[in-house]
XYZ file of C-alpha atoms in Angstrom:
677
model
C 0.031 0.053 -0.073
C 2.879 2.375 0.936
C 4.604 1.638 -2.416
C 1.313 2.376 -4.234
C 1.173 5.827 -2.459
C 4.593 6.647 -3.533
C 3.947 5.545 -7.094
C 0.842 7.850 -7.122
C 3.087 10.704 -5.885
C 5.500 9.940 -8.712
C 2.731 9.923 -11.327
C 1.253 13.086 -10.172
C 4.627 14.856 -10.069
C 5.515 13.614 -13.574
C 2.124 14.762 -14.876
C 2.581 18.300 -13.299
C 6.030 18.721 -14.686
C 4.828 17.433 -18.120
C 2.068 19.993 -18.004
C 4.612 22.738 -17.291
C 6.865 21.757 -20.127
C 4.219 21.436 -22.863
C 1.889 24.203 -21.874
C 2.040 27.074 -24.383
C -1.222 28.979 -23.637
C -1.863 32.472 -22.524
C -1.228 31.704 -18.911
C -0.882 28.668 -16.614
C -2.093 28.315 -12.952
C 0.535 28.604 -10.246
C -0.698 25.319 -8.753
C 1.056 23.391 -11.502
C 4.314 24.678 -10.124
C 3.317 24.015 -6.485
C 2.177 20.409 -7.136
C 5.290 19.597 -9.314
C 7.602 21.023 -6.491
C 5.818 19.096 -3.643
C 5.862 15.704 -5.477
C 9.594 16.182 -6.331
C 10.598 17.186 -2.883
C 8.482 14.290 -1.250
C 10.201 11.706 -3.474
C 13.644 13.227 -3.084
C 13.554 13.395 0.736
C 11.787 10.162 1.449
C 13.750 8.041 -0.968
C 16.936 9.580 -2.348
C 18.097 11.345 0.837
C 17.338 8.113 2.913
C 19.355 6.084 0.524
C 22.393 8.391 0.533
C 22.297 8.725 4.321
C 22.148 5.002 4.906
C 24.212 3.523 2.010
C 26.711 6.344 1.051
C 27.349 8.236 4.329
C 26.300 5.534 6.758
C 25.179 7.952 9.609
C 25.766 6.642 13.053
C 23.452 8.008 15.837
C 25.645 6.365 18.550
C 28.699 8.323 17.557
C 29.817 11.266 19.865
C 29.751 14.564 17.906
C 32.266 17.419 18.299
C 29.599 19.745 19.800
C 29.512 17.268 22.813
C 33.099 16.320 22.864
C 34.555 19.770 22.403
C 31.910 21.903 24.106
C 33.486 25.250 24.924
C 30.351 27.387 25.315
C 31.362 29.683 22.471
C 31.611 27.732 19.069
C 31.063 24.212 20.067
C 27.763 24.024 21.774
C 25.347 20.990 21.929
C 22.051 22.469 20.662
C 18.497 21.297 20.198
C 18.052 19.827 16.692
C 15.181 22.157 15.707
C 17.240 25.159 16.781
C 20.118 23.903 14.706
C 17.686 23.219 11.906
C 16.435 26.821 12.216
C 20.038 28.350 12.422
C 21.187 26.251 9.541
C 18.169 27.134 7.299
C 18.391 30.743 8.130
C 22.147 30.855 7.564
C 21.997 29.236 4.198
C 18.668 30.850 2.943
C 19.894 34.290 1.867
C 19.209 36.312 -1.256
C 19.865 33.447 -3.688
C 16.425 31.647 -3.376
C 14.681 34.968 -3.372
C 16.542 37.174 -5.844
C 18.056 34.587 -8.272
C 14.731 33.118 -9.426
C 13.193 36.561 -9.650
C 15.871 37.830 -11.936
C 16.003 34.491 -13.939
C 12.283 35.028 -14.600
C 13.367 37.282 -17.590
C 13.817 33.885 -19.497
C 10.283 32.686 -18.600
C 9.011 30.583 -15.702
C 9.955 27.106 -17.162
C 13.804 26.940 -17.261
C 14.202 28.279 -13.757
C 11.600 26.089 -12.285
C 13.048 22.919 -13.853
C 16.610 23.708 -12.573
C 15.439 24.748 -9.078
C 13.681 21.243 -8.616
C 16.320 18.908 -10.395
C 19.330 20.802 -9.222
C 18.231 20.924 -5.545
C 17.213 17.266 -5.170
C 20.123 15.671 -6.951
C 22.813 18.385 -6.337
C 22.357 21.005 -3.664
C 20.655 18.875 -0.991
C 23.278 16.062 -1.455
C 26.116 18.532 -1.383
C 24.923 20.204 1.912
C 24.225 16.857 3.654
C 27.554 15.268 2.578
C 29.727 18.286 3.529
C 27.970 18.581 6.862
C 28.593 14.815 7.465
C 32.279 15.045 6.575
C 32.842 18.169 8.661
C 31.076 16.651 11.719
C 33.319 13.654 11.488
C 36.351 15.954 11.344
C 35.652 18.207 14.506
C 33.777 20.725 12.469
C 36.738 21.472 10.181
C 36.338 24.114 7.429
C 35.951 23.129 3.739
C 39.404 24.452 2.816
C 41.096 22.667 5.812
C 39.393 19.453 4.872
C 40.733 19.713 1.406
C 44.297 20.178 2.669
C 44.043 17.362 5.054
C 42.476 14.815 2.664
C 43.833 15.921 -0.769
C 47.412 17.114 0.130
C 49.024 20.577 -0.035
C 48.493 21.627 -3.678
C 44.741 20.985 -3.906
C 44.208 21.960 -0.335
C 45.907 25.273 -0.491
C 44.016 26.116 -3.762
C 40.745 25.296 -2.158
C 41.583 27.250 0.936
C 42.446 30.360 -0.997
C 39.538 30.006 -3.347
C 36.859 29.445 -0.734
C 38.296 32.482 1.355
C 38.117 34.783 -1.675
C 34.611 33.446 -2.842
C 33.366 33.799 0.694
C 34.313 37.638 0.754
C 32.526 38.056 -2.604
C 29.393 36.245 -1.536
C 28.983 38.221 1.584
C 29.435 41.569 -0.196
C 26.617 40.623 -2.463
C 24.425 39.653 0.511
C 25.136 43.021 1.859
C 24.393 44.814 -1.241
C 20.986 43.185 -1.725
C 19.904 43.866 1.844
C 21.075 47.550 1.390
C 19.133 47.901 -1.739
C 16.076 46.462 0.016
C 16.239 48.666 3.040
C 17.296 51.970 1.637
C 14.803 54.838 2.101
C 12.465 52.362 3.705
C 11.848 53.499 7.405
C 9.314 50.709 7.905
C 11.660 47.811 6.782
C 14.814 49.292 8.336
C 13.296 50.085 11.881
C 11.889 46.375 11.926
C 15.208 44.848 10.989
C 17.035 46.922 13.548
C 14.539 45.694 16.217
C 15.306 42.103 15.431
C 18.779 42.507 16.937
C 17.905 43.432 20.482
C 15.029 40.790 20.278
C 17.577 38.059 19.379
C 19.882 39.105 22.294
C 16.987 38.960 24.753
C 15.922 35.467 23.429
C 19.655 34.192 23.610
C 20.018 35.408 27.309
C 16.510 34.031 28.148
C 17.427 30.568 26.885
C 20.998 30.626 28.367
C 20.557 32.330 31.629
C 16.888 33.194 32.596
C 15.056 30.042 31.641
C 17.634 27.448 30.397
C 16.139 24.842 28.069
C 12.718 26.522 27.791
C 12.772 26.751 24.005
C 9.112 26.986 23.499
C 8.783 29.903 25.941
C 11.620 31.689 24.252
C 10.210 31.034 20.900
C 6.707 32.494 21.852
C 8.356 35.583 23.311
C 10.522 36.050 20.304
C 7.765 35.581 17.671
C 5.427 37.911 19.495
C 8.120 40.599 19.630
C 8.834 40.120 15.912
C 5.242 40.690 15.195
C 5.175 43.797 17.326
C 8.265 44.976 15.559
C 6.575 44.515 12.104
C 3.483 46.547 13.339
C 5.710 49.109 14.987
C 7.614 49.534 11.814
C 4.312 50.843 10.236
C 3.909 53.347 13.132
C 7.525 54.530 12.605
C 6.874 55.045 8.962
C 3.823 57.069 9.597
C 5.532 59.314 12.183
C 6.894 62.470 10.468
C 9.750 62.939 12.958
C 10.847 59.410 13.889
C 10.716 58.069 10.465
C 13.636 60.427 9.488
C 15.900 58.474 11.785
C 15.273 55.300 9.748
C 15.022 56.831 6.338
C 18.668 56.067 5.527
C 20.615 56.175 2.257
C 22.527 53.252 0.863
C 25.943 54.294 2.128
C 24.793 54.802 5.724
C 23.086 51.354 5.696
C 26.239 49.786 4.240
C 28.146 50.936 7.296
C 25.432 49.528 9.491
C 25.702 46.135 7.727
C 29.481 46.089 8.099
C 29.227 46.970 11.770
C 26.556 44.295 12.240
C 28.682 41.698 10.489
C 31.630 42.349 12.690
C 29.604 42.261 15.966
C 27.925 39.051 14.916
C 31.169 37.363 14.335
C 32.789 38.085 17.573
C 29.919 37.574 19.982
C 29.160 34.021 21.322
C 27.108 31.993 18.960
C 24.366 31.455 21.575
C 23.896 35.267 22.236
C 23.050 36.581 18.814
C 23.641 34.280 15.845
C 21.673 31.132 17.008
C 18.698 32.848 18.508
C 18.446 35.437 15.695
C 18.559 32.807 12.931
C 16.201 30.649 14.958
C 13.712 33.502 15.284
C 14.013 34.551 11.649
C 13.257 31.008 10.651
C 9.742 31.440 12.159
C 9.326 34.560 10.114
C 10.792 32.832 6.899
C 8.764 29.611 7.283
C 5.686 31.482 8.333
C 5.856 33.814 5.290
C 6.586 30.958 2.858
C 3.796 28.916 4.340
C 1.365 31.797 4.009
C 2.417 32.232 0.380
C 1.807 28.532 -0.286
C -1.650 28.629 1.401
C -2.478 31.889 -0.569
C -1.515 30.170 -3.846
C -3.687 27.110 -3.044
C -6.638 29.326 -2.110
C -6.431 31.958 -4.807
C -4.884 29.705 -7.542
C -3.451 32.782 -9.487
C -2.329 32.609 -12.988
C 1.265 32.818 -14.126
C 1.439 35.772 -16.603
C 5.013 35.416 -17.685
C 5.296 33.078 -20.604
C 7.112 29.640 -20.252
C 9.948 31.064 -22.495
C 10.670 34.749 -23.376
C 12.486 36.053 -26.484
C 15.359 37.037 -24.076
C 16.717 33.408 -23.896
C 19.082 34.596 -26.690
C 20.925 36.759 -24.316
C 19.225 40.157 -25.085
C 17.526 40.497 -21.700
C 17.208 44.003 -20.149
C 17.827 42.716 -16.551
C 21.117 41.006 -17.283
C 23.010 39.950 -20.333
C 23.726 36.390 -21.264
C 21.867 33.529 -22.929
C 19.735 30.716 -21.202
C 22.709 28.607 -21.062
C 24.736 28.952 -18.889
C 23.203 32.035 -17.235
C 20.042 30.662 -15.961
C 22.075 28.353 -13.829
C 24.425 31.091 -12.723
C 21.625 33.471 -11.897
C 19.431 31.110 -9.806
C 22.442 29.920 -7.740
C 21.288 29.184 -4.231
C 17.874 28.049 -5.203
C 19.213 24.937 -6.717
C 22.805 24.352 -5.381
C 25.116 26.721 -3.563
C 28.704 26.608 -2.631
C 27.973 29.076 0.220
C 25.997 26.198 1.933
C 29.186 24.104 1.947
C 30.787 26.792 4.076
C 27.918 26.865 6.546
C 27.903 23.068 6.676
C 31.569 23.061 7.449
C 31.460 26.156 9.685
C 28.918 26.890 12.423
C 26.429 23.983 12.003
C 28.668 20.970 12.648
C 29.843 22.555 15.893
C 26.112 22.533 17.153
C 24.882 19.134 16.151
C 24.290 16.729 19.147
C 23.246 13.668 17.213
C 24.756 12.469 13.910
C 21.383 11.062 12.863
C 20.144 14.765 12.625
C 22.476 15.439 9.687
C 19.827 14.217 7.141
C 17.153 16.515 8.340
C 19.542 19.485 8.860
C 21.559 19.147 5.665
C 19.109 17.663 3.076
C 16.001 18.979 4.638
C 17.141 22.677 4.913
C 18.404 22.871 1.325
C 15.060 21.236 0.133
C 13.162 23.868 2.097
C 15.281 26.606 0.586
C 14.541 25.204 -2.918
C 10.811 25.510 -2.024
C 11.477 29.134 -1.073
C 12.962 29.609 -4.648
C 9.787 28.073 -6.205
C 7.542 30.437 -4.249
C 9.847 33.357 -5.352
C 9.400 32.224 -8.913
C 5.588 32.124 -8.616
C 5.584 35.564 -6.878
C 7.634 37.139 -9.712
C 6.051 35.613 -12.702
C 2.449 36.178 -11.591
C 3.029 39.884 -12.111
C 2.170 41.268 -15.582
C 5.394 40.966 -17.625
C 5.355 44.651 -18.410
C 5.271 45.576 -14.735
C 7.962 42.869 -14.001
C 10.386 44.325 -16.622
C 9.495 48.012 -15.598
C 10.522 47.388 -11.990
C 13.602 45.298 -12.773
C 14.982 47.050 -15.827
C 17.681 49.863 -15.300
C 17.438 53.212 -17.057
C 20.241 52.222 -19.455
C 18.176 49.342 -20.893
C 14.731 50.967 -21.154
C 15.208 54.701 -20.795
C 15.620 57.148 -18.041
C 12.023 58.470 -18.035
C 8.785 56.619 -17.275
C 7.579 57.493 -20.685
C 10.585 56.027 -22.446
C 10.617 53.006 -20.180
C 6.921 52.016 -20.967
C 7.506 52.629 -24.687
C 10.433 50.210 -24.699
C 8.919 47.573 -22.792
C 5.568 47.740 -24.630
C 7.533 47.400 -27.938
C 8.811 43.943 -26.540
C 5.153 42.781 -26.510
C 4.691 43.403 -22.789
C 2.405 46.280 -22.510
C 2.610 48.561 -19.450
C 1.589 52.238 -18.902
C 2.820 55.167 -16.817
C -0.594 55.413 -15.113
C -0.558 51.723 -14.308
C 2.950 51.926 -12.637
C 2.012 55.144 -10.801
C -1.163 53.525 -9.345
C 0.849 50.356 -8.349
C 3.478 52.451 -6.609
C 0.763 54.402 -4.643
C -0.928 51.164 -3.597
C 2.474 49.821 -2.299
C 3.194 53.040 -0.442
C 6.125 53.953 -2.594
C 6.917 56.986 -4.597
C 7.919 55.027 -7.743
C 8.545 51.516 -8.785
C 10.381 52.146 -11.940
C 14.033 50.943 -12.128
C 13.954 49.403 -8.634
C 16.580 46.820 -9.818
C 17.990 43.958 -7.915
C 14.960 41.802 -7.715
C 13.946 42.421 -4.249
C 11.244 45.257 -4.870
C 9.514 43.225 -7.721
C 9.462 40.123 -5.500
C 7.915 42.209 -2.746
C 5.247 43.534 -5.131
C 4.528 39.873 -6.253
C 4.328 38.659 -2.549
C 2.096 41.654 -1.589
C -0.224 40.923 -4.502
C -0.596 37.349 -3.342
C -1.312 38.315 0.240
C -3.571 41.040 -0.618
C -5.725 38.823 -2.785
C -6.172 36.423 0.083
C -6.291 38.663 3.134
C -7.674 41.997 1.728
C -6.576 44.506 -0.866
C -6.693 47.334 1.756
C -3.629 45.966 3.356
C -1.464 46.003 0.196
C 1.105 48.679 1.448
C 1.354 46.657 4.764
C 2.143 43.470 2.849
C 4.617 45.249 0.488
C 6.685 46.606 3.380
C 6.289 43.369 5.318
C 7.723 41.511 2.224
C 10.628 44.076 2.096
C 11.516 43.470 5.750
C 11.224 39.652 5.205
C 13.684 39.726 2.462
C 16.087 41.904 4.502
C 15.871 39.638 7.552
C 16.268 36.537 5.313
C 19.528 38.028 3.819
C 20.975 39.363 7.130
C 20.894 35.975 8.764
C 23.010 34.674 5.984
C 25.415 37.566 6.173
C 26.064 37.099 9.932
C 26.532 33.410 9.693
C 28.669 33.917 6.524
C 30.994 36.431 8.321
C 31.416 33.894 11.218
C 32.281 31.114 8.741
C 34.665 33.384 6.993
C 36.338 34.055 10.455
C 36.732 30.391 10.952
C 38.206 29.896 7.523
C 40.641 32.857 7.947
C 41.737 31.490 11.309
C 42.351 28.095 9.739
C 44.735 29.872 7.225
C 46.338 32.142 9.699
C 46.956 29.180 11.995
C 49.760 28.011 9.382
C 51.542 31.358 10.091
C 51.132 31.577 13.724
C 49.415 28.488 15.461
C 47.889 30.722 18.123
C 45.883 32.525 15.356
C 44.237 29.098 14.411
C 42.679 28.831 17.801
C 39.032 29.726 17.140
C 38.321 30.570 20.731
C 41.355 32.945 21.426
C 39.790 36.259 21.415
C 42.629 38.403 19.836
C 42.423 35.909 16.962
C 38.675 36.304 16.875
C 38.918 40.088 16.652
C 41.822 40.134 14.142
C 40.291 37.631 11.696
C 36.730 39.153 11.996
C 37.993 42.569 11.237
C 39.976 41.316 8.125
C 37.018 39.278 6.847
C 34.605 42.281 7.348
C 37.099 44.791 5.684
C 37.323 42.403 2.703
C 33.688 42.014 1.947
C 33.093 45.613 3.153
C 35.258 46.915 0.224
C 33.196 45.098 -2.389
C 29.923 46.246 -0.692
C 31.124 49.926 -0.904
C 31.850 49.366 -4.641
C 28.398 48.091 -5.272
C 26.867 51.039 -3.285
C 28.596 53.711 -5.246
C 27.942 52.129 -8.641
C 25.271 54.372 -10.357
C 23.717 51.309 -11.984
C 22.850 49.847 -8.602
C 25.866 47.516 -8.188
C 23.790 44.422 -8.896
C 24.866 44.345 -12.534
C 28.621 44.254 -11.543
C 28.417 41.936 -8.520
C 25.533 39.467 -9.138
C 27.116 37.553 -12.129
C 30.398 37.358 -10.179
C 28.298 36.174 -7.178
C 26.562 33.346 -9.210
C 29.835 32.221 -10.823
C 31.716 32.284 -7.483
C 28.937 30.451 -5.814
C 28.745 27.692 -8.364
C 32.596 27.450 -8.467
C 32.583 26.963 -4.667
C 29.938 24.211 -4.993
C 32.212 22.568 -7.462
C 35.249 22.767 -4.999
C 32.996 21.225 -2.254
C 31.747 18.417 -4.464
C 35.312 17.685 -5.464
C 36.338 17.261 -1.901
C 33.267 15.106 -1.165
C 34.034 12.829 -4.264
C 37.624 12.490 -3.367
C 36.936 11.540 0.397
C 34.254 9.038 -0.814
C 36.710 7.325 -3.112
C 39.401 7.359 -0.334
C 36.953 5.587 1.944
C 36.544 2.725 -0.559
C 33.219 3.981 -1.929
C 34.204 4.381 -5.602
C 30.900 2.818 -6.728
C 29.118 5.803 -4.999
C 31.367 8.521 -6.419
C 28.708 9.400 -9.072
C 26.382 10.736 -6.274
C 28.675 13.863 -5.966
C 30.506 13.414 -9.275
C 27.667 13.952 -11.561
C 26.639 17.333 -10.134
C 30.401 18.173 -10.028
C 30.662 17.582 -13.829
C 27.627 19.705 -14.629
C 28.728 22.688 -12.424
C 32.208 22.510 -13.858
C 30.827 22.777 -17.423
C 28.439 25.756 -16.524
C 30.967 27.824 -14.603
C 33.678 27.310 -17.111
C 31.523 28.425 -19.952
C 30.066 31.359 -17.956
C 33.578 32.558 -17.010
C 34.799 32.391 -20.496
C 31.853 34.476 -21.748
C 32.081 36.969 -18.822
C 35.739 37.591 -19.714
C 35.988 37.467 -23.466
C 32.508 38.675 -24.696
C 32.603 41.902 -26.574
C 29.083 42.537 -25.520
C 29.196 45.298 -22.827
C 26.226 43.785 -21.056
C 28.054 40.457 -20.574
C 31.770 40.949 -20.733
C 33.491 42.480 -17.745
C 36.380 43.802 -19.816
C 34.113 44.953 -22.617
C 32.076 47.013 -20.028
C 35.268 48.501 -18.454
C 36.596 49.580 -21.912
C 33.289 51.284 -22.823
C 33.424 53.293 -19.499
C 36.996 54.105 -20.204
C 36.224 55.328 -23.719
C 33.303 57.642 -22.604
C 35.491 58.861 -19.822
C 38.235 59.844 -22.223
C 35.761 61.348 -24.627
C 34.079 63.505 -21.868
C 30.575 62.233 -22.413
C 29.991 61.143 -18.901
C 28.120 63.477 -16.472
C 30.200 64.810 -13.566
C 28.623 62.349 -11.198
C 29.367 59.367 -13.487
C 32.856 60.600 -14.226
C 33.636 60.825 -10.416
C 33.051 57.114 -10.014
C 34.072 55.953 -13.341
C 37.758 55.141 -12.536
C 36.514 52.848 -9.590
C 34.086 51.142 -11.848
C 36.627 50.467 -14.448
C 39.002 48.964 -11.936
C 36.258 46.890 -10.478
C 35.023 45.460 -13.820
C 38.673 44.469 -14.551
C 39.030 43.117 -11.034
C 35.886 40.974 -11.585
C 37.401 39.531 -14.719
C 40.703 38.604 -12.962
C 38.779 37.125 -10.012
C 36.614 34.958 -12.329
C 39.716 33.548 -14.112
C 41.582 32.971 -11.021
C 38.713 31.241 -9.167
C 37.934 29.081 -12.267
C 41.564 28.007 -12.420
C 41.403 27.105 -8.755
C 38.443 24.800 -9.363
C 40.369 23.043 -12.157
C 43.501 22.763 -9.875
C 41.303 21.072 -7.243
C 39.770 18.898 -9.879
C 43.064 17.716 -11.104
C 44.447 17.129 -7.548
C 41.353 15.190 -6.708
C 41.628 13.066 -9.833
C 45.247 12.405 -8.890
C 44.404 11.265 -5.421
C 41.494 8.999 -6.688
C 43.783 7.474 -9.349
C 46.292 6.628 -6.627
C 43.573 5.061 -4.495
C 42.393 2.922 -7.370
C 46.075 1.882 -8.048
C 46.689 1.101 -4.336
C 49.319 3.772 -3.995
C 49.836 5.907 -0.824
C 47.567 8.885 -0.281
C 47.199 11.370 2.524
C 45.579 9.520 5.584
C 42.024 10.203 6.514
C 41.503 13.075 8.855
C 38.357 11.664 10.324
C 38.213 11.485 14.096
C 37.843 7.898 15.459
C 34.538 7.078 16.745
C 35.385 7.558 20.361
C 38.612 9.477 19.838
C 39.740 12.611 21.530
C 40.078 15.965 19.875
């Protein structure tokens, strides 16, 4: 009977996916996407993840974890599995599953939806669970340190340098997206600010006031979060107080930089874990409400399955469907950043090894579900509205009249009055050229909520969605900064062993300051970019993220082969091969393309020519040298990071060949089942 049930799930899922693929009508109901996703996730978690956990990884619930064995009250802390799940999900679920699918919707709803489902179940979820398992077995070692220990100095050093540089780029983009979402939004900014003292209170409550009372702390935290959301509306309506939270991008960037440093140096129980845990309630609650609203209202998807922009002529970002749909979606399907969290904070909190399947595979599956909801929210907008919000002035024109004329000429009609009315309904002055994906996603979410709970609350739902996105991203930023601190401490430990001690406070302060300074620089560059920064940093973010996933899968594959599991190497090897192809092609195009909308160097040369010809405005000329430098820096970084991936692949292949031939290889760094640290 049980087998018949799962067979029915498989048939329904196949029918839904087939319906998505062949449908070519005016519109398709969002329920098709929801049903297809639910069936794929159910089969993936119940069958595939269980097989990988039992046969490939062989999880052992009787084994003592490093959180128990090395408990230091700061980084290694045995923690309730649901709090760890909440922390891990909050840490990995940043802008990728929200912004990536929204931006990729310029290709239509079909390509992104298929990649989100297939990429997550067969790639992203497996990567996260495998890295978390391997790190837990190695005292919570970082990804780069595991590469060095298991593969040897060449591949290990390349992986350590690559992951550290990529980490800096990824956090910078997280910061840029949250700044763009919060700037000049007193409602969202005041609410996000309020989440910090709320998290501190909950952390102290669970640690000192009422130890172990997770439910009590959760109720208090959730109630305070809801009050903060309502209070944000009051702040926004108060003519005096709202000025304190009506901040420009540069001011918010300094706030984000300061917050990242504080989150990295404070004990994990005080800010990071409770804030991520609380934000999980907000995230899951919002996504659940979205799903319920879609089921109740069954809205139609207005974006075509495929648009004319699959050829690379899209106004939001340049590049054809292959490889850029995979690069753009990034975290919604598979994310290298997750490997850093899975080998950073999370393995130091797990109390029982059996929880790795839930936390690793389950969290990534949930993130993929968030990406599906983001795709639905973005594509139910009228295409003309979607492109008016997400297209920059350089692509459609600097005035509303020029923008609507250009967009309408593409076959996606929209009017100035329509956009003005929508902005008024959302409580904004304008929605034209609100690039970055977050504003259009907020409009889509608000439209869904308002259809279900009342159109009179449209502005409330819009600002709630902006706050939701900002909190979503900040929780990833703080965890990412902490993981970056661990990685840098690992590297500095080779120079002076004392700096490698994660609990030595001078090392904590020094390494945190260096990491924050690194990503803070790129964040500053994005903020001063007159085009919004997302065009410069998001492609590099996507490439770097997928390159890092390739490095992680390399390490996983090499360790599996060393453990005598060559017949299972395909589990991580197949996703590795696909990501290597995608990232290598994307890097080549981003570097050598003469299309200024795609190539880093072509864009830099165009700005340089305009600067030399004196055709830039004084404001543009002031930042032009910095933009030229950064476009060229992006090109160099993309080349270097791709070469690092290939070095790691070559070294992994060397080690695997030696294993097959019975030759000596670096010994396993796995801690014995009952061994000491």
